[in-house]
Coordinates of C-alpha atoms in Angstrom, one line a residue:
Chain D
X1 CA 151.3 112.1 133.2
X2 CA 154.0 114.6 133.6
X3 CA 154.6 115.5 137.3
X4 CA 158.0 117.3 137.0
X5 CA 157.8 121.1 136.6
X6 CA 160.7 123.5 135.9
X7 CA 160.3 125.6 139.0
X8 CA 158.1 126.5 141.9
X9 CA 156.1 129.2 140.1
X10 CA 155.3 126.9 137.2
X11 CA 154.3 124.1 139.7
X12 CA 151.9 126.5 141.4
X13 CA 150.3 127.7 138.1
X14 CA 146.5 126.9 138.3
X15 CA 147.0 125.3 141.8
X16 CA 146.8 128.5 143.9
X17 CA 144.1 131.0 144.5
X18 CA 142.9 133.5 147.1
X19 CA 141.2 132.2 150.2
X20 CA 142.7 128.7 150.0
X21 CA 143.6 126.4 152.8
X22 CA 147.2 125.1 152.5
X23 CA 148.8 122.3 154.5
X24 CA 152.5 122.9 154.8
X25 CA 155.1 120.4 156.0
X26 CA 158.1 121.2 158.2
X27 CA 158.9 121.5 161.9
X28 CA 160.5 124.8 162.9
X29 CA 162.6 125.6 159.8
X30 CA 163.5 121.9 159.3
X31 CA 162.0 120.4 156.2
X32 CA 159.9 123.4 155.2
X33 CA 159.0 123.9 151.5
X34 CA 161.0 127.1 151.3
X35 CA 160.9 127.4 147.5
X36 CA 157.2 127.0 147.2
X37 CA 156.6 129.5 150.0
X38 CA 158.7 132.0 148.1
X39 CA 156.7 131.3 144.9
X40 CA 153.4 131.7 146.8
X41 CA 154.7 135.1 147.9
X42 CA 155.4 136.0 144.3
X43 CA 151.9 134.7 143.2
X44 CA 150.3 137.4 145.3
X45 CA 147.6 135.0 146.5
X46 CA 145.7 136.5 149.4
X47 CA 143.6 135.5 152.5
X48 CA 145.4 132.2 152.8
X49 CA 144.8 129.8 155.7
X50 CA 147.9 127.7 156.6
X51 CA 147.8 124.4 158.5
X52 CA 151.4 124.3 159.6
X53 CA 153.0 123.3 162.9
X54 CA 155.0 126.6 163.0
X55 CA 154.8 130.0 161.3
X56 CA 158.5 130.3 160.3
X57 CA 160.6 133.2 161.4
X58 CA 160.4 136.8 160.3
X59 CA 162.4 136.4 157.1
X60 CA 162.1 132.7 156.3
X61 CA 159.4 130.1 155.9
X62 CA 155.8 131.2 156.3
X63 CA 157.2 134.4 157.9
X64 CA 157.8 135.9 154.5
X65 CA 154.0 135.6 153.7
X66 CA 153.2 137.3 157.0
X67 CA 155.4 140.2 155.9
X68 CA 153.3 140.6 152.8
X69 CA 150.0 140.1 154.7
X70 CA 148.9 137.2 152.5
X71 CA 148.0 135.0 155.5
X72 CA 144.5 135.3 157.0
X73 CA 144.7 132.4 159.5
X74 CA 147.2 130.0 161.0
X75 CA 146.4 126.5 162.4
X76 CA 149.5 125.7 164.4
X77 CA 150.9 124.3 167.6
X78 CA 153.7 126.7 168.3
X79 CA 154.4 130.1 166.9
X80 CA 157.0 131.5 169.3
X81 CA 159.8 132.5 167.0
X82 CA 158.1 135.2 164.9
X83 CA 157.7 138.8 165.9
X84 CA 155.7 139.9 162.9
X85 CA 153.3 137.0 163.6
X86 CA 152.8 138.2 167.1
X87 CA 152.3 141.8 166.0
X88 CA 149.6 140.8 163.5
X89 CA 147.9 138.4 165.9
X90 CA 147.8 141.0 168.8
X91 CA 146.4 143.7 166.4
X92 CA 143.7 141.3 165.2
X93 CA 144.9 141.2 161.6
X94 CA 145.7 137.5 161.8
X95 CA 143.5 134.6 163.1
X96 CA 145.1 131.8 165.0
X97 CA 143.8 128.4 165.9
X98 CA 146.1 126.5 168.3
X99 CA 146.1 122.8 167.9
X100 CA 148.1 120.4 170.0
X101 CA 150.9 119.2 167.8
X102 CA 149.7 115.6 167.7
X103 CA 146.2 116.7 167.1
X104 CA 147.4 118.8 164.1
X105 CA 149.4 115.9 162.7
X106 CA 146.5 113.4 163.2
X107 CA 144.0 115.9 161.7
X108 CA 146.1 116.0 158.5
X109 CA 146.6 112.2 158.5
X110 CA 142.8 111.7 159.0
X111 CA 141.9 114.2 156.2
X112 CA 144.3 112.4 153.9
X113 CA 142.8 109.0 154.8
X114 CA 139.2 110.2 154.2
X115 CA 138.4 110.3 158.0
X116 CA 136.4 113.3 158.8
X117 CA 136.8 113.1 162.6
X118 CA 138.4 111.1 165.4
X119 CA 138.4 111.0 169.2
X120 CA 141.4 111.8 171.3
X121 CA 142.3 112.3 175.0
X122 CA 144.6 115.1 174.1
X123 CA 143.2 118.4 175.4
X124 CA 140.4 117.0 177.5
X125 CA 139.8 119.4 180.4
X126 CA 141.7 122.3 178.7
X127 CA 140.6 125.3 176.6
X128 CA 141.2 123.0 173.5
X129 CA 138.2 120.9 174.5
X130 CA 135.7 123.9 174.7
X131 CA 132.8 123.5 172.3
X132 CA 133.9 120.1 171.1
X133 CA 131.9 116.9 171.4
X134 CA 132.9 114.7 174.4
X135 CA 132.5 111.0 174.5
X136 CA 133.4 108.3 176.9
X137 CA 135.0 105.0 175.8
X138 CA 135.9 102.4 178.4
X139 CA 135.5 104.9 181.3
X140 CA 137.7 107.6 179.7
X141 CA 136.7 110.9 178.2
X142 CA 137.7 111.8 174.7
X143 CA 137.0 114.8 172.4
X144 CA 136.1 114.9 168.8
X145 CA 138.7 116.5 166.4
X146 CA 138.1 116.9 162.7
X147 CA 140.2 115.9 159.8
X148 CA 141.8 118.6 157.7
X149 CA 141.0 118.6 154.0
X150 CA 143.3 121.2 152.4
X151 CA 143.0 122.7 149.0
X152 CA 146.7 122.5 148.5
X153 CA 149.6 120.7 150.2
X154 CA 153.2 121.9 149.9
X155 CA 156.0 119.7 151.2
X156 CA 159.8 119.4 151.0
X157 CA 161.5 116.0 150.5
X158 CA 165.1 114.9 150.0
X159 CA 164.7 112.8 146.8
X160 CA 161.9 112.1 144.4
X161 CA 161.6 110.0 141.3
X162 CA 159.7 111.4 138.3
X163 CA 156.5 109.5 139.4
X164 CA 156.4 111.4 142.7
X165 CA 157.7 108.7 145.1
X166 CA 159.4 110.6 147.9
X167 CA 162.2 109.9 150.4
X168 CA 162.8 112.3 153.3
X169 CA 166.0 112.8 155.3
X170 CA 166.3 112.4 159.1
X171 CA 164.0 114.6 161.1
X172 CA 163.1 116.7 158.0
X173 CA 160.3 114.2 157.4
X174 CA 158.1 115.5 160.3
X175 CA 154.8 117.1 159.1
X176 CA 155.6 116.6 155.4
X177 CA 154.0 113.2 155.2
X178 CA 150.7 113.9 156.9
X179 CA 150.5 117.4 155.1
X180 CA 151.1 115.8 151.7
X181 CA 148.3 113.4 152.1
X182 CA 145.6 115.9 153.1
X183 CA 145.8 118.2 150.1
X184 CA 143.6 117.9 147.0
X185 CA 146.8 118.8 145.1
X186 CA 150.2 118.1 146.6
X187 CA 153.3 119.8 145.3
X188 CA 156.7 118.5 146.5
X189 CA 160.0 120.4 146.3
X190 CA 163.0 118.1 146.5
X191 CA 166.8 118.4 146.5
X192 CA 167.2 115.9 143.8
X193 CA 164.9 114.2 141.2
X194 CA 166.3 110.8 140.2
X195 CA 165.2 108.5 137.3
X196 CA 162.4 106.0 138.1
X197 CA 163.9 102.7 139.2
X198 CA 166.8 104.3 141.1
X199 CA 164.9 104.5 144.5
X200 CA 164.5 101.3 146.4
X201 CA 160.7 100.6 146.4
X202 CA 161.0 99.2 149.9
X203 CA 162.5 102.5 151.1
X204 CA 159.8 104.9 149.8
X205 CA 158.5 107.1 152.6
X206 CA 155.5 108.6 150.7
X207 CA 154.2 106.8 147.5
X208 CA 153.7 109.0 144.4
X209 CA 150.0 108.6 144.5
X210 CA 149.9 111.5 147.0
X211 CA 152.2 113.7 144.9
X212 CA 150.9 115.6 141.9
X213 CA 153.7 118.0 141.0
X214 CA 157.4 117.9 141.7
X215 CA 160.2 120.5 141.4
X216 CA 163.9 120.2 142.1
X217 CA 165.7 123.2 143.6
X218 CA 168.5 124.5 145.7
X219 CA 167.6 124.7 149.4
X220 CA 169.0 127.1 151.9
X221 CA 168.0 124.8 154.8
X222 CA 168.5 127.3 157.6
X223 CA 169.3 126.2 161.1
X224 CA 167.3 127.7 163.9
X225 CA 169.3 126.7 167.0
X226 CA 172.9 125.8 166.3
X227 CA 173.9 123.7 169.3
X228 CA 177.3 121.9 169.4
X229 CA 179.8 120.3 171.7
X230 CA 183.5 120.6 171.8
X231 CA 185.7 117.7 170.7
X232 CA 187.5 117.6 174.0
X233 CA 184.2 116.9 175.8
X234 CA 183.8 113.6 173.8
Chain Q
X1 CA 170.4 122.4 201.2
X2 CA 167.7 122.1 198.5
X3 CA 168.7 120.2 195.3
X4 CA 170.1 122.3 192.5
X5 CA 169.2 121.8 188.8
X6 CA 171.6 119.0 188.2
X7 CA 170.7 117.2 191.4
X8 CA 167.0 117.4 190.4
X9 CA 167.9 116.0 187.0
X10 CA 169.9 113.2 188.6
X11 CA 167.0 112.4 190.9
X12 CA 164.6 112.3 187.9
X13 CA 167.0 110.0 186.1
X14 CA 166.5 107.4 188.9
X15 CA 162.9 107.2 187.8
X16 CA 163.9 105.7 184.4
X17 CA 164.3 102.0 184.1
X18 CA 166.3 99.9 181.7
X19 CA 164.6 99.5 178.4
X20 CA 162.3 102.5 178.7
X21 CA 161.4 104.8 175.8
X22 CA 161.3 108.3 177.3
X23 CA 160.4 111.8 176.2
X24 CA 162.3 114.7 177.9
X25 CA 161.0 118.2 177.9
X26 CA 163.0 121.4 177.6
X27 CA 165.0 122.9 180.5
X28 CA 165.9 120.8 183.5
X29 CA 164.3 117.7 181.9
X30 CA 166.9 117.9 179.1
X31 CA 169.7 117.5 181.7
X32 CA 168.2 114.1 182.8
X33 CA 169.9 112.5 179.8
X34 CA 173.3 113.2 181.5
X35 CA 172.5 111.0 184.5
X36 CA 171.0 107.8 183.0
X37 CA 174.4 106.0 183.4
X38 CA 174.5 102.5 182.0
X39 CA 170.7 102.1 181.7
X40 CA 169.4 101.3 178.3
X41 CA 167.2 104.3 177.7
X42 CA 165.9 105.4 174.3
X43 CA 165.0 109.1 174.0
X44 CA 162.1 110.2 171.8
X45 CA 162.0 113.5 170.1
X46 CA 158.4 114.2 169.1
X47 CA 159.4 115.9 165.8
X48 CA 160.1 112.3 164.6
X49 CA 163.0 110.4 166.1
X50 CA 163.7 107.6 168.5
X51 CA 167.3 107.3 169.8
X52 CA 168.3 111.0 170.1
X53 CA 172.0 111.5 170.4
X54 CA 174.1 114.4 171.9
X55 CA 174.8 117.8 170.2
X56 CA 177.1 117.5 167.1
X57 CA 180.7 118.5 167.1
X58 CA 181.3 122.0 165.7
X59 CA 181.1 121.9 162.0
X60 CA 179.1 118.7 161.9
X61 CA 175.6 120.3 162.4
X62 CA 172.9 119.0 160.0
X63 CA 169.9 121.2 159.3
X64 CA 167.9 118.0 158.7
X65 CA 168.6 116.7 162.2
X66 CA 167.1 118.6 165.1
X67 CA 165.2 117.9 168.3
X68 CA 161.8 119.2 169.4
X69 CA 163.6 122.3 170.8
X70 CA 164.9 122.9 167.3
X71 CA 168.5 122.4 168.4
X72 CA 170.9 120.5 166.2
X73 CA 171.5 117.0 167.5
X74 CA 173.0 113.7 166.3
X75 CA 171.8 110.1 165.7
X76 CA 172.9 106.9 167.4
X77 CA 173.2 103.3 166.2
X78 CA 169.7 102.6 167.4
X79 CA 168.1 105.7 165.8
X80 CA 164.9 105.6 163.8
X81 CA 163.1 108.4 162.0
X82 CA 159.4 108.8 161.3
X83 CA 156.8 111.4 160.5
X84 CA 154.9 113.6 163.0
X85 CA 151.6 111.5 162.8
X86 CA 153.5 108.3 163.6
X87 CA 155.4 110.1 166.3
X88 CA 152.2 111.2 168.1
X89 CA 150.6 107.9 167.4
X90 CA 153.2 106.3 169.6
X91 CA 152.7 109.0 172.2
X92 CA 148.9 108.7 172.1
X93 CA 149.1 104.9 171.9
X94 CA 150.8 104.7 175.3
X95 CA 154.0 103.3 173.8
X96 CA 156.2 106.0 175.5
X97 CA 156.9 104.8 179.1
X98 CA 157.6 108.2 180.7
X99 CA 157.7 111.9 180.0
X100 CA 159.8 114.2 182.2
X101 CA 158.4 117.8 181.9
X102 CA 158.8 121.2 183.5
X103 CA 155.7 123.0 184.8
X104 CA 154.4 126.3 186.1
X105 CA 151.8 124.7 188.4
X106 CA 150.7 121.3 189.5
X107 CA 147.8 120.6 191.8
X108 CA 146.8 117.9 194.2
X109 CA 144.6 116.2 191.6
X110 CA 147.5 115.9 189.2
X111 CA 146.3 118.7 186.9
X112 CA 149.2 120.4 185.1
X113 CA 149.7 123.9 183.7
X114 CA 152.8 124.6 181.7
X115 CA 151.9 126.3 178.4
X116 CA 150.1 129.6 178.9
X117 CA 150.0 132.6 181.2
X118 CA 147.0 134.8 180.5
X119 CA 148.0 138.3 179.5
X120 CA 151.5 137.1 178.5
X121 CA 152.3 136.3 174.9
X122 CA 151.1 132.8 174.1
X123 CA 153.5 130.8 172.0
X124 CA 151.5 127.6 171.9
X125 CA 151.3 124.2 173.5
X126 CA 153.4 122.3 171.0
X127 CA 153.3 118.6 171.9
X128 CA 152.8 119.1 175.6
X129 CA 149.1 118.3 175.7
X130 CA 149.6 115.2 173.6
X131 CA 152.4 114.0 175.8
X132 CA 150.6 114.4 179.2
X133 CA 147.5 112.8 177.8
X134 CA 149.2 109.8 176.2
X135 CA 152.4 108.9 177.9
X136 CA 152.1 106.2 180.6
X137 CA 153.9 108.1 183.4
X138 CA 154.3 111.8 183.7
X139 CA 157.1 113.1 185.9
X140 CA 157.2 116.8 186.6
X141 CA 160.6 118.4 187.5
X142 CA 160.3 122.0 188.8
X143 CA 161.2 124.3 191.6
X144 CA 158.9 124.0 194.6
X145 CA 158.1 127.7 194.7
X146 CA 158.1 130.4 192.1
X147 CA 160.4 133.5 192.0
X148 CA 158.0 135.3 194.4
X149 CA 158.2 132.4 196.9
X150 CA 154.7 131.2 196.2
X151 CA 154.0 127.5 196.1
X152 CA 153.8 125.8 192.6
X153 CA 152.1 122.8 194.2
X154 CA 148.6 124.0 194.5
X155 CA 145.2 122.8 195.7
X156 CA 143.9 123.9 192.3
X157 CA 145.8 125.2 189.3
X158 CA 145.1 128.8 188.5
X159 CA 146.6 128.9 185.0
X160 CA 145.0 127.3 181.9
X161 CA 145.6 123.6 182.0
X162 CA 147.8 121.4 179.8
X163 CA 146.1 118.3 181.1
X164 CA 143.7 117.2 183.8
X165 CA 144.7 114.4 186.3
X166 CA 147.8 113.6 184.3
X167 CA 150.8 114.0 186.7
X168 CA 152.1 110.9 188.6
X169 CA 155.2 112.3 190.4
X170 CA 156.7 115.7 191.1
X171 CA 160.4 116.2 191.7
X172 CA 161.3 119.6 193.1
X173 CA 164.3 121.2 194.7
X174 CA 162.9 120.2 198.1
X175 CA 162.0 116.5 197.4
X176 CA 159.8 114.0 195.7
X177 CA 156.0 113.9 195.9
X178 CA 153.4 111.6 194.4
X179 CA 149.9 112.4 193.3
X180 CA 147.6 110.1 195.3
X181 CA 144.0 109.9 196.4
X182 CA 143.3 113.0 198.5
X183 CA 146.4 115.0 197.7
X184 CA 150.2 114.7 197.5
X185 CA 152.3 112.3 199.4
X186 CA 155.9 113.0 200.3
X187 CA 158.1 110.2 199.0
X188 CA 161.5 111.6 199.6
X189 CA 163.0 114.8 201.2
X190 CA 166.2 116.4 199.8
X191 CA 169.2 116.1 202.1
X192 CA 169.3 119.0 204.5
X193 CA 165.7 119.9 204.0
X194 CA 163.1 118.9 206.6
X195 CA 159.5 117.9 206.3
X196 CA 158.2 121.1 207.8
X197 CA 159.9 123.1 205.1
X198 CA 158.3 121.0 202.4
X199 CA 154.9 121.3 204.0
X200 CA 155.3 125.1 204.4
X201 CA 156.2 125.4 200.7
X202 CA 153.3 123.3 199.6
X203 CA 149.8 124.7 199.2
X204 CA 148.3 121.4 198.1
X205 CA 147.0 119.0 200.7
X206 CA 149.7 116.6 201.9
X207 CA 148.5 113.2 202.9
X208 CA 150.4 110.7 205.0

């Protein structure tokens, strides 16, 4: 079966519709599926729910879908860098569900592994625990969190082969792995598609079974906080 | 003289032992890395890295290599990378020996508040709730009082909590206190500060 598509818009064809829940990889602006987000903007799909650690910035990442008001709800752990997000949230146009970062990652992992719920200590005694089932194990209290089963997952990897095996680069792996696994359909955008056989099977980060469509494209890879040191300090 | 930011960071670095895997929060905790000396400490960055290195030289920044504060960083010879679920599995699984974090309030039961002020724009808890719930030892580094001179070491936190009964030790500009049965215990007093000053600046019950 052919997994490689010509571009992001073609890869989204028949995979996106109004009201969907989309799991997106990335941390801050690092490793975000920037081409697919742009194509989702062009698709005009409305009322989308995004499970994504962050919400991008005003003009990059999920931020571009906030500008066009295509997002109904965000499930995120940190949304600090986005003024349009805050405006829509405070005016009630946008729904927000805060998840602790590890809870969000594990909810995606669990969904991808067919696990509908799990218990965690994270958030016990905080607002996060309100309304959730509490259960004691070995004298400690845990809360029940639910797996995320997304309609669509969009991720960014470094390299893929044409069977969908993915390799990520450095800290750009982040949420891309758990997000990819929890989507009914997963589309991956990569910097380079290489022929099968040219990736070391022992070095695959995400096996192609999780990846249904692949595109290759040019990535801007914006840096959010450019911090450096001077050579003299070394 | 109370400790300054760097002295607080240096004192926090004394808490870290050879061989530890440690997560440092944003602000003064980040400075702790400058004071670990010869100790073999591996820093975790919860976005998916063990063995975090210093900032890159100008022109060598890599968009694919950032820390949890989204700053560009570098790798070391010991570095490993992993995904976010694996990263928080090691945090929740108690594999990280210590977390050094900033705080807005800590109380005498070890409750911690550092993510939300009602009425002020909420940005989110990020990984803070996972860290305080999962890491084996939680060390808070913060000023003893807020900018209005009010104690940050309280009988009961007033802000929404990040975690309940999670803090082990508090390092402030005035000294070091442990969370023990019945309240906080003074472990160390900054040079030039006296015990009465610590007691006066602490709302939480101090036990002997």
